[in-house]
Structures are given as C-alpha cells and as structure tokens.
CSV table of C-alpha atoms in Angstrom, one decimal:
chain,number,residue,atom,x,y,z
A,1,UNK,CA,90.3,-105.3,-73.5
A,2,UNK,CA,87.7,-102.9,-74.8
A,3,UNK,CA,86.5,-99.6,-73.1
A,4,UNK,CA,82.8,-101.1,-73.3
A,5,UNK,CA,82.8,-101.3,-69.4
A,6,UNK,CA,80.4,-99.9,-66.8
A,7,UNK,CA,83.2,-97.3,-66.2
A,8,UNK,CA,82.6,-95.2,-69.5
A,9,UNK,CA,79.4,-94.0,-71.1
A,10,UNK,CA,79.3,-93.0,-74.7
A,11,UNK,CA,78.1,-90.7,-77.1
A,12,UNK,CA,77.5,-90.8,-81.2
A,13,UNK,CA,77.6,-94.6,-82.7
A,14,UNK,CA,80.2,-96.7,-81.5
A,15,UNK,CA,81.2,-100.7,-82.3
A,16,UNK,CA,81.7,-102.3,-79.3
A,17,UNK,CA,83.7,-105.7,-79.6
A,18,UNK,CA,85.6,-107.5,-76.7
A,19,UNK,CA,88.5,-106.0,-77.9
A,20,UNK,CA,87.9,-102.2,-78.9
A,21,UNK,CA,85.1,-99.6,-79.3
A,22,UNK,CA,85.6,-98.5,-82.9
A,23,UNK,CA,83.8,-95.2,-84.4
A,24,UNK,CA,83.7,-93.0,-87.3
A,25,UNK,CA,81.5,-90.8,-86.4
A,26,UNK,CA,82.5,-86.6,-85.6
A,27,UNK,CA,82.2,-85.4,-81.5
A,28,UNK,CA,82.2,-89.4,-81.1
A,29,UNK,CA,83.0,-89.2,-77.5
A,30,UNK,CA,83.7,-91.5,-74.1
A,31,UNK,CA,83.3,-89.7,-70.4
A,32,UNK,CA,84.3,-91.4,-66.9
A,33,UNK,CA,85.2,-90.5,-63.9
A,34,UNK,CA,88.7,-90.8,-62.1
A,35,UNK,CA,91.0,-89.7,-59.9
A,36,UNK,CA,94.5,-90.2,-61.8
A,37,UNK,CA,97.8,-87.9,-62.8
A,38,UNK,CA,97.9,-89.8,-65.8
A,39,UNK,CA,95.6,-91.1,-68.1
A,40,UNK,CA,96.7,-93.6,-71.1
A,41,UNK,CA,95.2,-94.5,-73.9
A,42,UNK,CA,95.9,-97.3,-76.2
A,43,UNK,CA,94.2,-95.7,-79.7
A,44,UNK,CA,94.6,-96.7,-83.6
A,45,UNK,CA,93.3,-95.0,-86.3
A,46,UNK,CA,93.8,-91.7,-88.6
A,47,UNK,CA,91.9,-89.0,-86.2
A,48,UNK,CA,92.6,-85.8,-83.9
A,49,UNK,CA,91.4,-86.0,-80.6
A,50,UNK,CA,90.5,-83.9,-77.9
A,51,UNK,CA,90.9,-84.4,-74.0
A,52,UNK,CA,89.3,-82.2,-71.5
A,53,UNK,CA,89.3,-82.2,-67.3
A,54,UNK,CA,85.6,-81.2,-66.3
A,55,UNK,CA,84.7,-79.3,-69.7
A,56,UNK,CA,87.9,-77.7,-70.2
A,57,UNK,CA,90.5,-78.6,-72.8
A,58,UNK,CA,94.1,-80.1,-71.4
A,59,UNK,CA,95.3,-82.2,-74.3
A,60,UNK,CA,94.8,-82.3,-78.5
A,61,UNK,CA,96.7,-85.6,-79.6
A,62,UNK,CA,97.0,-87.2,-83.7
A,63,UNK,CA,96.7,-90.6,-83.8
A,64,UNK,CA,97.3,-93.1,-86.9
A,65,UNK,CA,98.5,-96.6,-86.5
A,66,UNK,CA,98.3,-97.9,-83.3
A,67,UNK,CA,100.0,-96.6,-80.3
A,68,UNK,CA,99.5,-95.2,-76.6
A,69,UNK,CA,98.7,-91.5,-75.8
A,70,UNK,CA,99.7,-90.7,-72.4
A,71,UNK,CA,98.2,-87.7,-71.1
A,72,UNK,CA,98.9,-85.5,-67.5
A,73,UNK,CA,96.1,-84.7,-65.5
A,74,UNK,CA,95.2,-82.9,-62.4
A,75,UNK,CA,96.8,-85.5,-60.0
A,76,UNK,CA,95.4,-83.7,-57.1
A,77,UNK,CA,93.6,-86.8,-55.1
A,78,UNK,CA,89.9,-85.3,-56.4
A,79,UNK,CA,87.8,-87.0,-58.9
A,80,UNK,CA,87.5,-85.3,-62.0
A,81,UNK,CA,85.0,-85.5,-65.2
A,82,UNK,CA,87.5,-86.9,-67.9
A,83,UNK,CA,86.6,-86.8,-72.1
A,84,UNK,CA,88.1,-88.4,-74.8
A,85,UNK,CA,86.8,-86.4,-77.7
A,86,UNK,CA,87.1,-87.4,-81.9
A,87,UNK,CA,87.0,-83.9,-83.5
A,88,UNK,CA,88.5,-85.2,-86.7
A,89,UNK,CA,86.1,-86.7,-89.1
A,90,UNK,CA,86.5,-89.8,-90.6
A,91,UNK,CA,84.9,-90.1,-94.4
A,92,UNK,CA,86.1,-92.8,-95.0
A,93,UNK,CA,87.8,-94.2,-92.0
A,94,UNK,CA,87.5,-94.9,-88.7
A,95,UNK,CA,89.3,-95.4,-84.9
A,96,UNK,CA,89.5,-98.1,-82.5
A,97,UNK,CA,90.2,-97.2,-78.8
A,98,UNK,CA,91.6,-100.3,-77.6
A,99,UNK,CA,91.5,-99.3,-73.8
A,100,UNK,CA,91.7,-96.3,-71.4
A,101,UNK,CA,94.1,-96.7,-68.4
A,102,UNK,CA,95.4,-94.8,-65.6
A,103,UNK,CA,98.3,-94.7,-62.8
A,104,UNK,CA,99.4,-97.5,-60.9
A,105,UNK,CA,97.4,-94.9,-57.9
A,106,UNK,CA,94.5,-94.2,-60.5
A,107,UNK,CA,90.9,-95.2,-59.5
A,108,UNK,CA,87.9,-95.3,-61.9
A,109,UNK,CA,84.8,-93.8,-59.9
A,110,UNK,CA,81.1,-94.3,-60.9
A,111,UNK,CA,80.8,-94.1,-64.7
A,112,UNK,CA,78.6,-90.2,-65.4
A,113,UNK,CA,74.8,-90.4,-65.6
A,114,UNK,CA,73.1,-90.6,-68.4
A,115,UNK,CA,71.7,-87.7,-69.4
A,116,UNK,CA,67.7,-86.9,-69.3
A,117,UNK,CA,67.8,-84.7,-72.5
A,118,UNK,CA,68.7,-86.7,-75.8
A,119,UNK,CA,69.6,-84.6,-79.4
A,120,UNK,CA,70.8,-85.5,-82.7
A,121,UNK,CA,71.8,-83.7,-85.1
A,122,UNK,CA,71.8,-84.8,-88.8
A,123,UNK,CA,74.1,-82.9,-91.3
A,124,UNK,CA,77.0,-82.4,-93.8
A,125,UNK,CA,80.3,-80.2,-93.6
A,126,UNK,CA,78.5,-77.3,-91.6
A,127,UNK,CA,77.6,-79.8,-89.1
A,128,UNK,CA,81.0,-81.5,-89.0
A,129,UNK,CA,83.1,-78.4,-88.2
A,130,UNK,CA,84.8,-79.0,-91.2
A,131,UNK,CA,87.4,-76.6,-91.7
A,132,UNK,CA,86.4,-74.2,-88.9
A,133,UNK,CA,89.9,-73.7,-87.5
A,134,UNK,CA,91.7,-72.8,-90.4
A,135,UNK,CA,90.9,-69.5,-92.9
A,136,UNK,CA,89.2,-69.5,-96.4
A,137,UNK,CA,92.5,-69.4,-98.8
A,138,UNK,CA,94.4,-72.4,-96.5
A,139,UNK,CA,95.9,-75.2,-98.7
A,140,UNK,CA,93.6,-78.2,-99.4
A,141,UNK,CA,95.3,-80.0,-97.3
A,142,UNK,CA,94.7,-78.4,-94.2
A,143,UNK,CA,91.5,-80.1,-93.9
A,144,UNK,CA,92.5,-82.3,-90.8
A,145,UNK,CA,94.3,-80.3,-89.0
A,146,UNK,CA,91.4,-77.6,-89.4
A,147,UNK,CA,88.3,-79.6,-88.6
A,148,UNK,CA,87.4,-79.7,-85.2
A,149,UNK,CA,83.7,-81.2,-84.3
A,150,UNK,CA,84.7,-80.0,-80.7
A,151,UNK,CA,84.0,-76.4,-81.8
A,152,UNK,CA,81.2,-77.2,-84.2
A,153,UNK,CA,77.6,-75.6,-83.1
A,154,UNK,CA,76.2,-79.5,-82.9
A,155,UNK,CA,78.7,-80.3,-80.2
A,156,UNK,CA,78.5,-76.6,-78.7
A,157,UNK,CA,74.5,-76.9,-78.0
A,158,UNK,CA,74.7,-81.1,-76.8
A,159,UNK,CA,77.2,-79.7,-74.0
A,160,UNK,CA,75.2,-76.4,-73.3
A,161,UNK,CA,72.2,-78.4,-72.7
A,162,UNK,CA,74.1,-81.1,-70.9
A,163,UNK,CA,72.5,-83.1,-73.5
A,164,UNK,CA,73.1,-86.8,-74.4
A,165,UNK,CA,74.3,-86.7,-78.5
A,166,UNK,CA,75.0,-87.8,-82.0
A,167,UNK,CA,76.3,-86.1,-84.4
A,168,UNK,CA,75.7,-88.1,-87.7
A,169,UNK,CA,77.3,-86.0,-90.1
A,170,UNK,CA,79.3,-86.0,-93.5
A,171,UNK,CA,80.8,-83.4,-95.4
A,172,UNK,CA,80.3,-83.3,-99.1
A,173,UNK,CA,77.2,-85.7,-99.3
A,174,UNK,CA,73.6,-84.9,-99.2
A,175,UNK,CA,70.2,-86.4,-99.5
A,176,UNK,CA,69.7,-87.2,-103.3
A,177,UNK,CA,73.3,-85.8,-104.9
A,178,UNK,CA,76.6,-85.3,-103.1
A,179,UNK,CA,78.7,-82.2,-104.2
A,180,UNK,CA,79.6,-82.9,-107.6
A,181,UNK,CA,78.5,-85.9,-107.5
A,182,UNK,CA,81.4,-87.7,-105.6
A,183,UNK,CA,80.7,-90.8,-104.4
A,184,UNK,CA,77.3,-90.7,-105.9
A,185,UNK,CA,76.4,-94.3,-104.1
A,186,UNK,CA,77.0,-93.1,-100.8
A,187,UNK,CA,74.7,-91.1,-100.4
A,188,UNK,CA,73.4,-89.5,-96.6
A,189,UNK,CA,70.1,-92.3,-96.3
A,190,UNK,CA,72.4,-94.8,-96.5
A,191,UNK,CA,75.6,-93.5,-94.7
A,192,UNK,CA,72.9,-93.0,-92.2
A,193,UNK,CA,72.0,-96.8,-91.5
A,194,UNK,CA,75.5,-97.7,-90.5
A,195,UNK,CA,76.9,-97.7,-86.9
A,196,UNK,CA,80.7,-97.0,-87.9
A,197,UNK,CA,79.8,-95.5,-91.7
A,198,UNK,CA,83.5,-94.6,-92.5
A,199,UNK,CA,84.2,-97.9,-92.6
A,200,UNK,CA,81.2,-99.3,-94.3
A,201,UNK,CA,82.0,-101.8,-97.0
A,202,UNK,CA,81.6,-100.7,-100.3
A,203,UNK,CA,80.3,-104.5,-101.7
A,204,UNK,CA,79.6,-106.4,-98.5
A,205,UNK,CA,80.6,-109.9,-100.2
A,206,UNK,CA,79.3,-113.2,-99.5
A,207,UNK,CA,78.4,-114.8,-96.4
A,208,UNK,CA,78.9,-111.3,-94.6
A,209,UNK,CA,75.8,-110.4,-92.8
A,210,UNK,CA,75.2,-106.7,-92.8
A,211,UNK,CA,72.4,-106.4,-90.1
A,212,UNK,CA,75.5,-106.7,-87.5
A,213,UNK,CA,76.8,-103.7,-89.3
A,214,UNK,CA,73.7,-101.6,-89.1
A,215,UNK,CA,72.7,-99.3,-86.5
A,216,UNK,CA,70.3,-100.4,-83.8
A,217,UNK,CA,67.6,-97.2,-84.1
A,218,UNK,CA,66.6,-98.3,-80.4
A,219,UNK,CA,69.6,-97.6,-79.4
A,220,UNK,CA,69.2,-94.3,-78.6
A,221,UNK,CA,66.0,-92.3,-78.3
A,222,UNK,CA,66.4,-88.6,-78.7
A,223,UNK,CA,63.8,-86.4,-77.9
A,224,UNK,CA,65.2,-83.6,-80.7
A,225,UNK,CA,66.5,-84.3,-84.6
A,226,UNK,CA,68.3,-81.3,-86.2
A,227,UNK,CA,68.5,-81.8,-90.0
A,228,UNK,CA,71.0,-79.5,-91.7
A,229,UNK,CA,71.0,-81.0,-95.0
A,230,UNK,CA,71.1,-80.3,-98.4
A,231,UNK,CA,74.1,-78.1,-99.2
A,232,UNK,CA,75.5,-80.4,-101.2
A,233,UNK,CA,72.7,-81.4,-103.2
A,234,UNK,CA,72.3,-77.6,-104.8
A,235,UNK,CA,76.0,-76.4,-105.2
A,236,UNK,CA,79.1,-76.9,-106.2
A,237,UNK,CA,79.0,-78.0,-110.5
A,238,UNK,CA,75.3,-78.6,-112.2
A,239,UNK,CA,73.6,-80.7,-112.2
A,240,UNK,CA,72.2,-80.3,-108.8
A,241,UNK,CA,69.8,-82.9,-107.1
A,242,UNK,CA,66.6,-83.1,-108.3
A,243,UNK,CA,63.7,-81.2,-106.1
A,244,UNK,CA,61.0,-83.5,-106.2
A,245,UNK,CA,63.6,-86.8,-105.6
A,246,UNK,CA,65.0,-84.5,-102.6
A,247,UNK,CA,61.9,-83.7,-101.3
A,248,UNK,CA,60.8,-87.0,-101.1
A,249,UNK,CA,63.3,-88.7,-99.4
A,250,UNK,CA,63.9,-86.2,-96.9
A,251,UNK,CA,60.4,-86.7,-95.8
A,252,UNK,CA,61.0,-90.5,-95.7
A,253,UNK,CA,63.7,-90.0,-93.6
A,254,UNK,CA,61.4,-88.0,-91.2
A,255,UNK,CA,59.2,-90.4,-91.5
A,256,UNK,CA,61.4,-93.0,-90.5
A,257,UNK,CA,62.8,-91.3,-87.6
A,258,UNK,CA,59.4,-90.8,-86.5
A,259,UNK,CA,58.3,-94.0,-86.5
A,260,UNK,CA,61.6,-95.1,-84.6
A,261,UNK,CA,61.4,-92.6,-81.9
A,262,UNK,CA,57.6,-91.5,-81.3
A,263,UNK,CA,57.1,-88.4,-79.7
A,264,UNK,CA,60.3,-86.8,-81.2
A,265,UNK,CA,60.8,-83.4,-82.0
A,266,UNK,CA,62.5,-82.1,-85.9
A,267,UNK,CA,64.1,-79.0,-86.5
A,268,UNK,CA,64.6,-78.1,-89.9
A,269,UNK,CA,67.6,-75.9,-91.2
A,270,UNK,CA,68.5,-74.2,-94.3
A,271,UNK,CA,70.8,-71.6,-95.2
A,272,UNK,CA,71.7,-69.5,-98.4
A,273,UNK,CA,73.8,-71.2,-101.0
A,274,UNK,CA,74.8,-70.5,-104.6
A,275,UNK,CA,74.1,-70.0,-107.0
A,276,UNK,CA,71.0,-70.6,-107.1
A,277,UNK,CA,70.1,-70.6,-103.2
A,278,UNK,CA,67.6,-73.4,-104.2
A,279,UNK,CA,68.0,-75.0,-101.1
A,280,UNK,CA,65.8,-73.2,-98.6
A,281,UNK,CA,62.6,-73.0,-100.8
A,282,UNK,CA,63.3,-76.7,-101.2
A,283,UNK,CA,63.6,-77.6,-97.6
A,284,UNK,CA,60.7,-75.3,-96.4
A,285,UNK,CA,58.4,-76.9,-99.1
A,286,UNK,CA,59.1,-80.3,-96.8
A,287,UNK,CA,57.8,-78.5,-93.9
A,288,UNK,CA,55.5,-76.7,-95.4
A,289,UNK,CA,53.7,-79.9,-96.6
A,290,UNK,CA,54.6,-81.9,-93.4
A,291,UNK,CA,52.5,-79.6,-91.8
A,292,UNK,CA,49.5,-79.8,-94.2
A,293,UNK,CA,49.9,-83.4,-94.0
A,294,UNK,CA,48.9,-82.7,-89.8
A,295,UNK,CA,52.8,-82.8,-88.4
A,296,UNK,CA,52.7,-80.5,-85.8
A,297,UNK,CA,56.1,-81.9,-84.1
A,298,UNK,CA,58.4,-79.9,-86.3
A,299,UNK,CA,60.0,-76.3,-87.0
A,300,UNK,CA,61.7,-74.8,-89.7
A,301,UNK,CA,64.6,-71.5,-89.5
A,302,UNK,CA,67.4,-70.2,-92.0
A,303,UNK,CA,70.2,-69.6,-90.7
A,304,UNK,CA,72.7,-67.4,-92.3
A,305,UNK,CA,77.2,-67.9,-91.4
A,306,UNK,CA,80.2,-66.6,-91.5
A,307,UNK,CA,82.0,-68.8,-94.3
A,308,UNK,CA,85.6,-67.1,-93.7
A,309,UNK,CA,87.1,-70.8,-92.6
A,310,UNK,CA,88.5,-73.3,-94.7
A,311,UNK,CA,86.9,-73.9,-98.2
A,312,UNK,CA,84.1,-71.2,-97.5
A,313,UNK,CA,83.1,-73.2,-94.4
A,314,UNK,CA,81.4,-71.6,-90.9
A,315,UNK,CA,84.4,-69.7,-88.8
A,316,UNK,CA,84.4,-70.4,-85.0
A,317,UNK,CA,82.5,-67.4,-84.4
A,318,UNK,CA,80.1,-68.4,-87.3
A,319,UNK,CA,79.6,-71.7,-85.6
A,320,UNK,CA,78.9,-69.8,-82.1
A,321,UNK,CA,76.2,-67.8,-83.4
A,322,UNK,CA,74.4,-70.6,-85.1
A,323,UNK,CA,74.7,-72.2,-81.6
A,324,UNK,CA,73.0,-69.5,-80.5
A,325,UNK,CA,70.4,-69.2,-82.6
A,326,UNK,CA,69.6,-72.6,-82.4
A,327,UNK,CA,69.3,-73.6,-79.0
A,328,UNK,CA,66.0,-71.6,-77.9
A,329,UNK,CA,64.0,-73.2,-80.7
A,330,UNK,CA,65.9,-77.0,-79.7
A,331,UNK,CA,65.2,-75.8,-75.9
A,332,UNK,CA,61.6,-75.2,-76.8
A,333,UNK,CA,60.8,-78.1,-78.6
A,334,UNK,CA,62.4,-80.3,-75.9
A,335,UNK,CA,61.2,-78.6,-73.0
A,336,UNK,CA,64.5,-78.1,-71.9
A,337,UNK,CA,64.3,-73.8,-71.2
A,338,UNK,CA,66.4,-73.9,-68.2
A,339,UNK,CA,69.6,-75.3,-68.7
C-alpha cells in the first residue's frame, strides 16, 4: 500500500498511486509522527537517503532494487518527529517508497501540520548539493556518494524557516543550453513541467496521455521562488546559450509562475562563472527590465562560493554561507523575519 495516507505529509513533487509514492526530485521528503523502536521501510530505486529523529540525523541508507530498510529509533514511549529524506539526485531516475512501517508496539500519531510559509527553489548543480561532500580532485565517480541535498543551502533555509518546500533542481541543465550541450532536449522549462522529471519519457508514444504525467501548478502555492539558474548555459565548452533566447525564457518562466501563484515573491541569483562570467549581467538584465516593465515583487543578489567540493561545486561551508546570505532577503520578501 502506498504512503499516500493521512499519516505522512510531503514535500517536493511526488506520484502518488495506490501502490507507491514515487519521486525524483532532490530533498524530496515524507515527515510523520510516531512512537516506535523501529521504523521500516519498503523502498526501490537508485538513491541515498537520509533519516532524522526531530531534525537530527540517525540513519544514511543506499537503496537500488527493491528491498526493506529497517531503521532503530528512540524506542522511549514518546512521540517523535520522523523524516525520510532523498539527498541523492536522480537525473535520470527515480524511487518508489512502497510503504513506511513500524513495530508490532509502533503507533502513527497525527500526521505534522502543514506549514504556513511555502518556498521553492528553482536551480541546477549548486542547488542540488551536487558533490558537496566530497573534495575538488575526487574520482568522477564519487558523484553519489558525494551529493547530499540534505546539506544543500535550498534544504538548509526550507528547515530554518520551518518552511513547506521544493527543490526542483538539475545539475548540468539550464534555461536555453545545458553544459555542453548534453541532453540538449531536456532542457530546465521542460524538466520543470513534470512531477517525477527523472523519469520522464523521452517519446511519450501513442495512446499515453501526458497531462497525468505533468505537474499540477495548484498543487502547491509558495509564497517565495528562488531561481538559481544559468550556470550551465555560460560554461563549460562554447558555444554558450544565447542571451537574448535566455533572457526571454527566463522571463516566461516568471511569467508563468506568476500567473500560477499570484502574489508570489522571486529572488533572483547569479554568481561568477568562467570564462566569461556572462551569467550575472545576463540575469540582472531580466530583473532589470522586469522592473521597468512595473514588477515590483522581485529581487536580485550575486552570490559568490567556495567551489573546493567535487567538480568545482559549493563545499559544505560554501553552501552554509549562501544559506546565510540568502535567508534575510527570502525572510523579507515573505514576511517571515522571525523564525
């Protein structure tokens, strides 16, 4: 049976069917209360995950085909806050949690509240926490094992803020060119319209119907869009994106979101890259123009990291400062200055 029950409450896109939730997405993430000593759960798919006991870390588990994780927890008679947490990315891919259990003495309390403060964050790599566990001259093929969207500053500023979340996020792919030019069909405006993206068919076939496939935009409401994108547009091997073609649809996307979600709030971020650091002229001519155009519901910062991780990517403390840096301008344009 699925874990689509009044138990559990979600954040980032799931699937739900009557026999799994399935995701993709990085920080995808199910809370519930309980009072247990064990928890199981019944999980299949190619992705680290993450268990904490109210906010702190108590289990980090790999899962591929399908099998049960069984995990020790406080077994003290209390009720506890209990997350299952993907930190893995999947691009492509995807997981299906089958179910969550617990001791034959386990009890499932009232499912957690949903939260009055709503963010999502729109992004590449930098946004994933791609990498950010391991060091700049790892092997390649470190990248799982090093990626943790648990310790990315997305994740880091939803739970500071107690926030409800989703982080839509994919390394190497940007708004009008991915980095050098992988994938050059699957692109970020249209791994953005899927609910499970990683697993989004590449030719949808006959008779398939791909409005079940797309994400619902009323689904969730979030008061605060970061976009972080365009990395990958302007680096790695020429050619890069093209300005005008980047500038446009990134303001159709805005656009968009607005129009889905009226009232909410953007913050756009840039950051130096080579080498041409054509990014941030780029991205502040979007806000520059979205402001002449009478958009008064958006801001714009560079940033600058750390890229000492894996494949020149944010280090933890990189990803903790732009956390930081962040989350008075997010607090300000949500309102949300105390915490």
């Amino acid at each position: 049976m699925g874990v689509h029950t009044e138990q559990f409450s979600f954040n980032g896109r799931w699937e739900h069917t009557d026999s799994y939730s399935r995701t993709s997405a990085p920080a995808a993430m199910i809370q519930f209360n309980a009072v247990a000593s064990s928890l199981e759960l019944d999980i299949e798919g190619q992705a680290r995950w993450r268990v904490d006991q109210d906010g702190k870390q108590i289990a980090v588990f790999v899962t591929d085909s399908r099998s049960v994780q069984k995990v020790k927890v406080a077994g003290d008679g209390e009720s506890h806050r209990y997350r299952l947490i993907k930190v893995s990315e999947s691009n492509p891919g995807g997981a299906k949690v089958y179910g969550i259990s617990l001791d034959a003495n386990g009890k499932f309390m009232a499912p957690p509240k949903s939260s009055n403060r709503r963010i999502e964050f729109i992004g590449d790599s930098f946004t994933v926490g791609y990498g950010v566990e391991g060091q700049i001259g790892d092997p390649d093929d470190h990248v799982f094992i090093a990626t943790n969207a648990s310790k990315s500053y997305a994740f880091l500023l939803a739970d500071s803020y107690k926030a409800d979340y989703q982080v839509n996020a994919f390394s190497g792919r940007g708004v009008v060119r991915n980095y050098d030019n992988i994938v050059p069909e699957w692109l970020v405006p249209r791994l953005y319209q899927y609910t499970v993206p990683g697993e989004a068919p590449s030719d949808l076939g006959q008779g398939v119907d791909s409005t079940k496939l797309m994400w619902n935009l009323d689904d969730f409401h979030p008061q605060v869009v970061v976009v972080f994108l365009g990395i990958n547009d302007f680096q790695g091997n020429a050619p890069y994106g093209d300005k005008a073609a980047f500038k446009k649809t990134y303001a159709e996307l805005l656009q968009k979101l607005r129009t889905a979600h009226p009232g909410v709030k953007f913050l756009l971020v840039s950051t130096k890259i080579w080498p041409n650091d054509d990014l941030t002229p780029t991205v502040k001519a979007v806000f520059d123009a979205e402001k002449a155009a009478g958009h008064n519901d958006l801001e714009f910062v560079e940033v600058r990291t750390e890229n000492t991780a894996l494949h020149g990517h944010p280090c933890e403390r990189s990803q903790v400062d732009l956390a930081n840096t962040l989350r008075p301008i997010i607090g300000r344009l949500g309102r949300w200055m105390s915490r």
